[in-house]
Structure formats: C-alpha cells, structure tokens
PDB file of C-alpha atoms in Angstrom:
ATOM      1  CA  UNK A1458       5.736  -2.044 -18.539  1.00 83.00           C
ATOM      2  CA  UNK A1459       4.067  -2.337 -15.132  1.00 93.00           C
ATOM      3  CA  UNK A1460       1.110  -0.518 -13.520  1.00 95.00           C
ATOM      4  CA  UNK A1461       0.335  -0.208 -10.567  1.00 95.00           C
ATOM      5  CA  UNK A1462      -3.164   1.999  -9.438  1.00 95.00           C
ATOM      6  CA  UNK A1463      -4.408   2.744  -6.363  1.00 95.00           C
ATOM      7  CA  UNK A1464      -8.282   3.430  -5.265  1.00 96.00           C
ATOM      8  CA  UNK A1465     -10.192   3.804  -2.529  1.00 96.00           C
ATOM      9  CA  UNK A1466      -8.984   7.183  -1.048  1.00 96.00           C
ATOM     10  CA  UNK A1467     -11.394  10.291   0.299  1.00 97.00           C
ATOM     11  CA  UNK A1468     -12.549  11.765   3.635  1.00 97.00           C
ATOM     12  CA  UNK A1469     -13.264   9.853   6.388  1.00 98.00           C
ATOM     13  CA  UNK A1470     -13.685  10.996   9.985  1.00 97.00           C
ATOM     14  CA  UNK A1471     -11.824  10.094  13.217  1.00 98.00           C
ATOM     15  CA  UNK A1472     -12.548   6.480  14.585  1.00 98.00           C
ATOM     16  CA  UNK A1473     -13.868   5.927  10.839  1.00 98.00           C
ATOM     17  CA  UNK A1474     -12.481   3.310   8.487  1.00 98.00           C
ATOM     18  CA  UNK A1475     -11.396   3.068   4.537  1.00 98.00           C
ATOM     19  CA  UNK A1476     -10.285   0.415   2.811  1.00 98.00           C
ATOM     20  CA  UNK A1477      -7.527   0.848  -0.003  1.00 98.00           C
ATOM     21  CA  UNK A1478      -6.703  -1.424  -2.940  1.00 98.00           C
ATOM     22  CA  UNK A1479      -4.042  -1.448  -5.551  1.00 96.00           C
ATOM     23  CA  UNK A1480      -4.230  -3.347  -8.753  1.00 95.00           C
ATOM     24  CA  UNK A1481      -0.788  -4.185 -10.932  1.00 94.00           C
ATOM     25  CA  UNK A1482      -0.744  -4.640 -14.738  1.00 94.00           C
ATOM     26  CA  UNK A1483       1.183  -5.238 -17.169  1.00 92.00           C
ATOM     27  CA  UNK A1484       3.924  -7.576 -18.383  1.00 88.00           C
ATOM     28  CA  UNK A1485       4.241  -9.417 -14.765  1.00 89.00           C
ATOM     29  CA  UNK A1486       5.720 -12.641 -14.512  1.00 87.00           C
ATOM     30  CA  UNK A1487       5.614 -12.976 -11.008  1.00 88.00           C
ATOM     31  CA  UNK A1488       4.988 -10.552  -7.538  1.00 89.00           C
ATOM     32  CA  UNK A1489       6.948 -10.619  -4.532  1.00 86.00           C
ATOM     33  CA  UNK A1490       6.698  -8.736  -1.513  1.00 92.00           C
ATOM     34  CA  UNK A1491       4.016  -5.992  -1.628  1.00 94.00           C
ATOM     35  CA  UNK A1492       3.593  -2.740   0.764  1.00 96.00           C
ATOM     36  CA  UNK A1493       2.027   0.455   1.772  1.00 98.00           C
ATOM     37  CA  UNK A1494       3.868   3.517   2.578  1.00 98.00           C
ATOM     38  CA  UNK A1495       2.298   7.307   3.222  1.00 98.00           C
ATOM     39  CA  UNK A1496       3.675  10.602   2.630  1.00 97.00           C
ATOM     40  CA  UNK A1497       2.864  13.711   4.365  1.00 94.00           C
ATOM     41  CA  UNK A1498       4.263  17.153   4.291  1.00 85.00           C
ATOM     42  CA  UNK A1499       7.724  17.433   5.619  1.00 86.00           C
ATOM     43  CA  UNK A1500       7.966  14.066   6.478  1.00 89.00           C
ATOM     44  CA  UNK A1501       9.788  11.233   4.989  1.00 91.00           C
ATOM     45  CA  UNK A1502       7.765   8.470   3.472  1.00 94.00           C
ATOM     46  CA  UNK A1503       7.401   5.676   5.913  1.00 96.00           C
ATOM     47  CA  UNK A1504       6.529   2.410   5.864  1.00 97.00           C
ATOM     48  CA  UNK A1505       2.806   1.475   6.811  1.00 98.00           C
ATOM     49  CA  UNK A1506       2.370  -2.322   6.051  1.00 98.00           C
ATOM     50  CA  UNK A1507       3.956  -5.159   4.346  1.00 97.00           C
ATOM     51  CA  UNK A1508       3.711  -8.293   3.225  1.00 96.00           C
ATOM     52  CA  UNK A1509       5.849 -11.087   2.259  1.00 93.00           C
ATOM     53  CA  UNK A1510       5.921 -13.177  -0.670  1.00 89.00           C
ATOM     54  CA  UNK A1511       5.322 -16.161   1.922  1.00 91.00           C
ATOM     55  CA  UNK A1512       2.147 -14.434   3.804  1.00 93.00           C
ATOM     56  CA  UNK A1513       3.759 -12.890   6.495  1.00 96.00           C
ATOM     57  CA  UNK A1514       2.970  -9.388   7.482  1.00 97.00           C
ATOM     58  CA  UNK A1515       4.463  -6.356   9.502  1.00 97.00           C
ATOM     59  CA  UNK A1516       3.024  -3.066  10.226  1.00 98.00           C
ATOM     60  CA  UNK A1517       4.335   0.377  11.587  1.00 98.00           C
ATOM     61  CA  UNK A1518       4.229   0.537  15.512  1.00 97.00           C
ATOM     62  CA  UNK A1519       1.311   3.815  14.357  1.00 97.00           C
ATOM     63  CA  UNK A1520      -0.828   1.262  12.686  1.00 98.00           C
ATOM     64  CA  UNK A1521      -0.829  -1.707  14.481  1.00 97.00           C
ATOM     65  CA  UNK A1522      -3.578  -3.151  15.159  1.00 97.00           C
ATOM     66  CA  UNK A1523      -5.784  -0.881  13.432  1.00 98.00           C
ATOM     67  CA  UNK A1524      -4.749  -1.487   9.616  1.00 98.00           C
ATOM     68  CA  UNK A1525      -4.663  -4.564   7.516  1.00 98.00           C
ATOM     69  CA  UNK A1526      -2.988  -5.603   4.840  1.00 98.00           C
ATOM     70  CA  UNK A1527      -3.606  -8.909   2.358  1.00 97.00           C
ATOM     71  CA  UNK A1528      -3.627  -9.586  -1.027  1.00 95.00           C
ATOM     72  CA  UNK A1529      -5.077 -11.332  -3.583  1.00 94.00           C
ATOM     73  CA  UNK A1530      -2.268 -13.329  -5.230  1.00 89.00           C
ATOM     74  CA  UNK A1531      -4.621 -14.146  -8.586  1.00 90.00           C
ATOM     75  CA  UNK A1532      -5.686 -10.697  -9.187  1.00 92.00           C
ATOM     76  CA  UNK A1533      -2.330  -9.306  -8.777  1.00 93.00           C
ATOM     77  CA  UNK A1534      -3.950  -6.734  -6.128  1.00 95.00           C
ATOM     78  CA  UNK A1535      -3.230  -5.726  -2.068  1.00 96.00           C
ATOM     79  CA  UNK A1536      -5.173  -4.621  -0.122  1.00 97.00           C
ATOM     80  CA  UNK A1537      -5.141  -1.525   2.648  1.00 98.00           C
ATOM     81  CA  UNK A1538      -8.261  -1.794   5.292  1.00 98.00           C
ATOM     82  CA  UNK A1539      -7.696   1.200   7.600  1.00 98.00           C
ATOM     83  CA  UNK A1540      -9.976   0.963  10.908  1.00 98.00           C
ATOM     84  CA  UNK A1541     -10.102   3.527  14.009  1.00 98.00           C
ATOM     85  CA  UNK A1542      -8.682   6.617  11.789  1.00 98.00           C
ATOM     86  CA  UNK A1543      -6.328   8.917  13.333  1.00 97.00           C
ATOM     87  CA  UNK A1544      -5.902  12.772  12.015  1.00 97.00           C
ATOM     88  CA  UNK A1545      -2.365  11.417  12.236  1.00 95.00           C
ATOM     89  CA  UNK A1546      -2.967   8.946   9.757  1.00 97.00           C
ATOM     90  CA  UNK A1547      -3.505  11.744   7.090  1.00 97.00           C
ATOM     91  CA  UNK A1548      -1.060  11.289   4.158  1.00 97.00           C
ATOM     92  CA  UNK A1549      -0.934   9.973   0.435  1.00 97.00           C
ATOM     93  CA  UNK A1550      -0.928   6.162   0.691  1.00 97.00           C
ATOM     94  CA  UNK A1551       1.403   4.524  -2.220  1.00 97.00           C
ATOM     95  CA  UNK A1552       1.575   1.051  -2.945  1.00 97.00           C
ATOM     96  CA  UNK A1553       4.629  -0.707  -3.815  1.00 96.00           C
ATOM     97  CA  UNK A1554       5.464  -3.809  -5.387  1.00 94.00           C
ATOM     98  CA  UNK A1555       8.529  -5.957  -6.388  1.00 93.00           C
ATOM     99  CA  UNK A1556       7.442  -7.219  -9.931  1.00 92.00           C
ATOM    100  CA  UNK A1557       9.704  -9.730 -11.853  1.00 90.00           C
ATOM    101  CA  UNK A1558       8.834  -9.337 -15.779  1.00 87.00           C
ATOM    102  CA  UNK A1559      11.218 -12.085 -17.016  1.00 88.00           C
ATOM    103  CA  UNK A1560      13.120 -14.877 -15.565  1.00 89.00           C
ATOM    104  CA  UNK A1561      15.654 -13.688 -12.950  1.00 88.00           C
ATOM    105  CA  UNK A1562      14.488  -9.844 -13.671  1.00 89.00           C
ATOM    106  CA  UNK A1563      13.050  -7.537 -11.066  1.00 90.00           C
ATOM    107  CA  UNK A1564      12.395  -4.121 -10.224  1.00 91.00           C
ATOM    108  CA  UNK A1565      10.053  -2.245  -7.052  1.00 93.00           C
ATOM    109  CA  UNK A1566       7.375  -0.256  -8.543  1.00 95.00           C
ATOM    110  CA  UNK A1567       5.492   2.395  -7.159  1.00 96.00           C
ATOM    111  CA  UNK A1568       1.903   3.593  -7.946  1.00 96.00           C
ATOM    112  CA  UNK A1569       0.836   7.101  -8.178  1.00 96.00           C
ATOM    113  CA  UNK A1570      -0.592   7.630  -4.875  1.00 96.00           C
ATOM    114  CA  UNK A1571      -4.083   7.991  -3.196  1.00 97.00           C
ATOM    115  CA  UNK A1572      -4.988  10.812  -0.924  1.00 97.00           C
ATOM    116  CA  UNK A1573      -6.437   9.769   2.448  1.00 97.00           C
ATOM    117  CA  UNK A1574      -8.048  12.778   4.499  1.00 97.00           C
ATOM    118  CA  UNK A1575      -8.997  11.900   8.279  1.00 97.00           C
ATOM    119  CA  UNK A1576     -10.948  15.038   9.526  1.00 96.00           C
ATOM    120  CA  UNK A1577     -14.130  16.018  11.604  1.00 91.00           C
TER     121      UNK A1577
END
C-alpha cells in the first residue's frame, strides 16, 4: 500500500506565494515521474507541473514561470513552490506519483488533495 499526503495549503493573497509538498509511503520500490494537477469547480483537472524520472520538468502555459516543481529523490517527496498567486490559481492541488512496489510492477497514485485559496 502506498501513501501519498499533501501539506502546505491555506490562504494566501494575490502576488503572494505558498509552497506545497507531498510525501509518499509505503511499500515503494522505486518512483518515477511525479506531478501536480488542480481541480476547481466545473473544470477538468489539469495538469500544473511535472517532472521526469530523469530531472526534467514541464509546467502549464498558466504557471510558467511562476511555480516550481523538484523533488527530493531520498525522501520520496515533491515539491510545489507557488510564487506571484493568481485568484485563477485557486483550486485543490493533488499530487501524483508513478510508484513501482515490486520488480516490473507499477501503478499512478494520487493523494487526497490540498486546498489552495488565493484571495484579498
């Protein structure tokens, strides 16, 4: 069984920053690629950042430049630092990794979400 938390969530206000983590646990042979997406109402989920199981990142054209994403390969955790806040930017933030528990065994798991509030 795999874990996978997320922290770092509130109210922050316009031009503000907040800076996200996620932490997996659990039987975890190895992590691949790892991601943020956001959901808000009556929107599809959407990809906000990702990176590769080489390094390499890529963001949503709405982010660029203003988010960050890294990891921290011996803590099994990534990493979400959100600069120049948007209203826009307004959404649950879910992490999302592709966890191998065996040998040649893999699934994507999701975490439960963390609620990110940009507002004067």
């Amino acid at each position: 069984q795999v874990q996978l938390v997320e922290s770092g969530g509130g109210l922050v206000q316009p031009g503000g920053s907040l800076g996200l983590s996620c932490a997996a646990s659990g039987t975890i042979f190895s992590i691949n690629a790892m991601a943020w997406h956001r959901q808000t109402p009556g929107k599809e989920r959407e990809l906000v950042a990702h990176i590769a199981s080489d390094g390499s990142t890529n963001y949503a054209d709405s982010v660029k430049g203003r988010f960050t994403i890294s990891r921290d390969i011996s803590k099994n955790t990534v990493y979400l630092q959100m600069n120049s806040l948007k209203p826009e930017d307004t959404a649950i933030y879910y992490c999302t990794a592709f966890v191998t528990t065996i040998p040649g065994r893999g699934f994507n798991y999701w975490g439960q979400g963390t609620h990110v509030t940009v507002s004067s």
